[in-house]
Coordinates of C-alpha atoms in Angstrom, one line a residue:
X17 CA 72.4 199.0 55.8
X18 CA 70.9 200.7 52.3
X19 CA 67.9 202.6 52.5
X20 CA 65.7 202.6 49.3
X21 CA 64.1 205.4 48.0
X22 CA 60.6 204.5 48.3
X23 CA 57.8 206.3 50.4
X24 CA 58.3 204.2 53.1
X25 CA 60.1 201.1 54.5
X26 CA 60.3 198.8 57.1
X27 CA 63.6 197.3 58.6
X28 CA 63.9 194.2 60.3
X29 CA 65.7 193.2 63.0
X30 CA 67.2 189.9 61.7
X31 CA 68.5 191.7 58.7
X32 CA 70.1 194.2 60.1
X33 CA 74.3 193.9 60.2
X34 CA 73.7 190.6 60.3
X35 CA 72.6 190.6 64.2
X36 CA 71.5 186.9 65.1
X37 CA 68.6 188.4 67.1
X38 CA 64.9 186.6 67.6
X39 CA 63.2 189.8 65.8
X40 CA 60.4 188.2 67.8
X41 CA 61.2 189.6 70.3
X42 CA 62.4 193.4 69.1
X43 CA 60.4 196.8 68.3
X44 CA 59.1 197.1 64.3
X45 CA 61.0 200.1 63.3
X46 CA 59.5 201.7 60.0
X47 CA 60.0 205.1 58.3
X48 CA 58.7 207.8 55.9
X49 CA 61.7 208.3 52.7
X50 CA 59.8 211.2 51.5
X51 CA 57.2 213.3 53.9
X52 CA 55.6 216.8 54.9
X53 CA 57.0 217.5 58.2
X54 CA 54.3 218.9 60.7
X55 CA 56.8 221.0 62.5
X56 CA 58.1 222.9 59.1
X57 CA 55.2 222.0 56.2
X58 CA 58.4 221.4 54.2
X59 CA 58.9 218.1 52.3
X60 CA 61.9 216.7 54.2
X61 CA 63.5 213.6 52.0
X62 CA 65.7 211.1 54.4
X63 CA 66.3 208.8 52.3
X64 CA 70.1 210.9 50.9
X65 CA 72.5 212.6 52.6
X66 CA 73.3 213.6 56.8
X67 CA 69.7 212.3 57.3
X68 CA 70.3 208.8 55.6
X69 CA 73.6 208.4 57.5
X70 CA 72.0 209.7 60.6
X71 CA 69.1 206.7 60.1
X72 CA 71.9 204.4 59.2
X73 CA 73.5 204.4 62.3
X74 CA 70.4 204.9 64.7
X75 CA 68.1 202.1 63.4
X76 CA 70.5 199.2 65.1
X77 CA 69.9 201.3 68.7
X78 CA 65.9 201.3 67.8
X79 CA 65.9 197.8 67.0
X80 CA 67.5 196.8 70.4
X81 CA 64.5 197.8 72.1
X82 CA 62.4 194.3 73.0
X83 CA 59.2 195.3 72.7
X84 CA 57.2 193.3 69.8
X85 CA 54.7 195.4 70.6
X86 CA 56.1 198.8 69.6
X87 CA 56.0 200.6 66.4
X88 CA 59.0 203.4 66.0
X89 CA 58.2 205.4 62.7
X90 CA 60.9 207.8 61.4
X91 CA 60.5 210.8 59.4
X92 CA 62.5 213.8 58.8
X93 CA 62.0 217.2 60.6
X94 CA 62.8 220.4 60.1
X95 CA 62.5 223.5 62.7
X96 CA 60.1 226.5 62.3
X97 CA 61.7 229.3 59.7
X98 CA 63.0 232.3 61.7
X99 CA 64.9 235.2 60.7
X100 CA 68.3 234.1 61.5
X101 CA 67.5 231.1 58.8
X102 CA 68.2 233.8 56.1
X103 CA 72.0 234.1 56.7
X104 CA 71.9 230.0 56.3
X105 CA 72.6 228.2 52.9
X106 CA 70.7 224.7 54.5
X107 CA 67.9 224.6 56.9
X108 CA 68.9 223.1 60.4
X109 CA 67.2 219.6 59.7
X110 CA 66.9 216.2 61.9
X111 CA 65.0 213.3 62.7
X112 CA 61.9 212.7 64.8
X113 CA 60.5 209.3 66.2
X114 CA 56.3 208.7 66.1
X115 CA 56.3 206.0 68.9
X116 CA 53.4 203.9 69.3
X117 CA 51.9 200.4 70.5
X118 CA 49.9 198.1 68.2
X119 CA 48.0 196.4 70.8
X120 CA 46.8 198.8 73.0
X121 CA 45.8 195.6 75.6
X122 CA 49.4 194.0 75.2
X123 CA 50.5 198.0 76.3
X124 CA 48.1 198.2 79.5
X125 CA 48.7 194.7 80.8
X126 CA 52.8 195.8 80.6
X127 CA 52.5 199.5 82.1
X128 CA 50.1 198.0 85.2
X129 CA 52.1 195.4 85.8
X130 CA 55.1 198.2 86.4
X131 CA 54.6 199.1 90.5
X132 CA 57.3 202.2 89.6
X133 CA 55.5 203.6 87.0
X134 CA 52.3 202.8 88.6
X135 CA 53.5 205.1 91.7
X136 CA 54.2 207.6 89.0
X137 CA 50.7 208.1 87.5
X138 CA 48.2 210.3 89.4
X139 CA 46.1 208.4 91.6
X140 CA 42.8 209.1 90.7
X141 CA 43.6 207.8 86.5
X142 CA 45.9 204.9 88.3
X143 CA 42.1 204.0 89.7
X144 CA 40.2 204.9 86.7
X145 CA 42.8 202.3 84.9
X146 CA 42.3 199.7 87.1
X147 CA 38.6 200.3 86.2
X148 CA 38.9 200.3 82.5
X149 CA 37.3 203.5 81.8
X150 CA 36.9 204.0 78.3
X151 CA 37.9 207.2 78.4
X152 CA 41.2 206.4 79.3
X153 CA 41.5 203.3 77.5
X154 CA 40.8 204.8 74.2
X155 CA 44.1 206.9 74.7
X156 CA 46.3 204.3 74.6
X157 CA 46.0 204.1 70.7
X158 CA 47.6 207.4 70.7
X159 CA 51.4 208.0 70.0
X160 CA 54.0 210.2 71.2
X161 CA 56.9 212.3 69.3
X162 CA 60.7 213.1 70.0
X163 CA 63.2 214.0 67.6
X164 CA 66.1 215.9 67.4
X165 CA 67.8 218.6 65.0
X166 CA 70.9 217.0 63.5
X167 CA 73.7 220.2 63.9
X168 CA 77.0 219.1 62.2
X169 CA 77.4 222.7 61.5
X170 CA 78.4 223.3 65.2
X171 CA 80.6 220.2 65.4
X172 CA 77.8 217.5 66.1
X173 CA 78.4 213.7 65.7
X174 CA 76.4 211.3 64.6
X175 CA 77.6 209.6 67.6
X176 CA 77.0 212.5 69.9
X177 CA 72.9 212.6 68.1
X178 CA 72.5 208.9 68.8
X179 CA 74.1 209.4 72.5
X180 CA 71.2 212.5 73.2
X181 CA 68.5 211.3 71.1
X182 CA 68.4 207.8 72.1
X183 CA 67.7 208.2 75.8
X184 CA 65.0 210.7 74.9
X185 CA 62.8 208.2 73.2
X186 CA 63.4 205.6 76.2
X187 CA 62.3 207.9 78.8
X188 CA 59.6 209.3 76.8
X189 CA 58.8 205.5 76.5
X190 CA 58.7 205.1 80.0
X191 CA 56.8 207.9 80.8
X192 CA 54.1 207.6 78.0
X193 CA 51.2 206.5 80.2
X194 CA 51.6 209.7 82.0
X195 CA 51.5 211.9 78.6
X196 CA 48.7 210.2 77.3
X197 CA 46.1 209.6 80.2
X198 CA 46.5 212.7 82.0
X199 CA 44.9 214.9 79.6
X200 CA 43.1 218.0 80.3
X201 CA 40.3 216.8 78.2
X202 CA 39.6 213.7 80.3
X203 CA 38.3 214.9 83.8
X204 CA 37.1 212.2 86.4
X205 CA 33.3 212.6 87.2
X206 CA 32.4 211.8 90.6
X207 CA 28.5 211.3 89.8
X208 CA 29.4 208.3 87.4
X209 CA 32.7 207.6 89.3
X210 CA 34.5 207.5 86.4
X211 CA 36.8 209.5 83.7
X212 CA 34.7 211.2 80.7
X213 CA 35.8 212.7 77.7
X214 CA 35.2 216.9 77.5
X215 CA 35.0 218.2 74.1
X216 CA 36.1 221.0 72.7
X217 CA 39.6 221.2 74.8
X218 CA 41.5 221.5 72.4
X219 CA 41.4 223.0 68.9
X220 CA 40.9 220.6 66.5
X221 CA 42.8 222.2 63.5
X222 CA 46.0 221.8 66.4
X223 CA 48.3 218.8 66.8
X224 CA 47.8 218.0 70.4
X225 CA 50.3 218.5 73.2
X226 CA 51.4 214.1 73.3
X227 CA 51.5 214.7 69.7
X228 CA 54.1 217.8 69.9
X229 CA 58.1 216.2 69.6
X230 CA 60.2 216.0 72.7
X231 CA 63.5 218.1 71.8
X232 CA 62.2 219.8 68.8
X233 CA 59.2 221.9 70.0
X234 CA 59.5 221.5 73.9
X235 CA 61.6 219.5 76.5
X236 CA 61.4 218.7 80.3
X237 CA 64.3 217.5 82.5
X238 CA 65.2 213.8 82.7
X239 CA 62.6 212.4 85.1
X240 CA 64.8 210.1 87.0
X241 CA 63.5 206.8 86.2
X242 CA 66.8 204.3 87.3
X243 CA 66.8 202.4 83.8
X244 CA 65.7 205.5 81.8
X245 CA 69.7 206.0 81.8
X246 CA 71.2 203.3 80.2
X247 CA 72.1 203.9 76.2
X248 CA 71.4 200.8 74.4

């Protein structure tokens, strides 16, 4: 697969390695050549180099996922400077995944129609959703972050980045309803018997936590979702 150099791409499934799949049917994957990473502030280029191989390889995995309805956007990442960084000739760079649906109605019908999952939200926003509250159905626009820091200088694969990374992104996937519904600027309001928005929560000049990426700023342990597990 070549990469051009451009500000940003799309791939498609059906021209990918030649698969013969209905790309109907498969997640838009899309990417960022050239950006400012929001972790670092540095201008990361992916389109040359470990990164390019690194998106090479891991675009076929992100194109396996059948969901027409999801948008993976790829961009490179780099972590915060710290003192240790000035004994390194290269930064410790990576990759990190913006995931997101397009139609946020095509998302809701799929996520309430999942009785696991469904046991997994809190109560109180699984009722609010049933409801349609507009609070909580203006979140699911939003989009969620993982990524990883590629680390060949301690004997990392590509292989062994996919076999990590790739789970990550299908749990966080699985779990996104969670991480963007149950907010702590969205409080249920008995009087109207429904959820509202509170203002002024968070700071405005900060990303926001569902915005923060999975394995570069913070991580959790797997959640232990039965299909979260398998590595496409």
């Amino acid at each position: 697969m070549k990469i051009s150099s451009v500000n940003n791409n799309f791939y498609t499934t059906n021209k990918s390695h030649g698969q013969k799949k209905n790309p109907a049917f498969a997640a838009r994957v899309q990417y960022y050549g050239v950006l400012k990473d929001v972790i670092s502030n540095e201008i990361i280029d992916i389109t040359k180099g470990p990164l390019k191989n690194l998106m090479d390889r891991i675009v076929p995995y992100l194109e396996r996922l059948e969901d027409n309805n999801l948008i993976v956007t790829i961009s490179g990442a780099q972590k915060k400077p710290s003192f240790m960084d000035i004994f390194k000739s290269q930064p410790d760079q990576g990759l990190k995944f913006d995931l997101n649906y397009f139609d946020a109605k095509k998302f809701y019908n799929k996520f309430m129609a999942d009785t696991e999952l469904s046991k997994f939200l809190d109560p109180e926003v699984l009722k609010g959703l049933k409801r349609k509250d507009d609070a909580l159905m203006d979140t699911l626009t939003e989009s969620v972050g993982v990524g990883k820091i590629y680390r060949p200088d301690k004997g990392e694969t590509p292989e062994q980045y996919i076999a990590e990374v790739i789970p990550k992104i299908k749990e966080h996937l699985r779990i996104m309803p969670k991480l963007i519904t149950e907010r702590k600027d969205i409080k249920y309001n008995p009087q109207l018997n429904r959820f509202t928005l509170q203002p002024g929560v968070y700071d405005p000049t900060q990303r926001k936590p569902w915005n923060l990426y999975r394995g570069i700023e913070f991580d959790y342990p797997e959640i232990g979702f039965s299909d979260i597990k398998q590595v496409v």
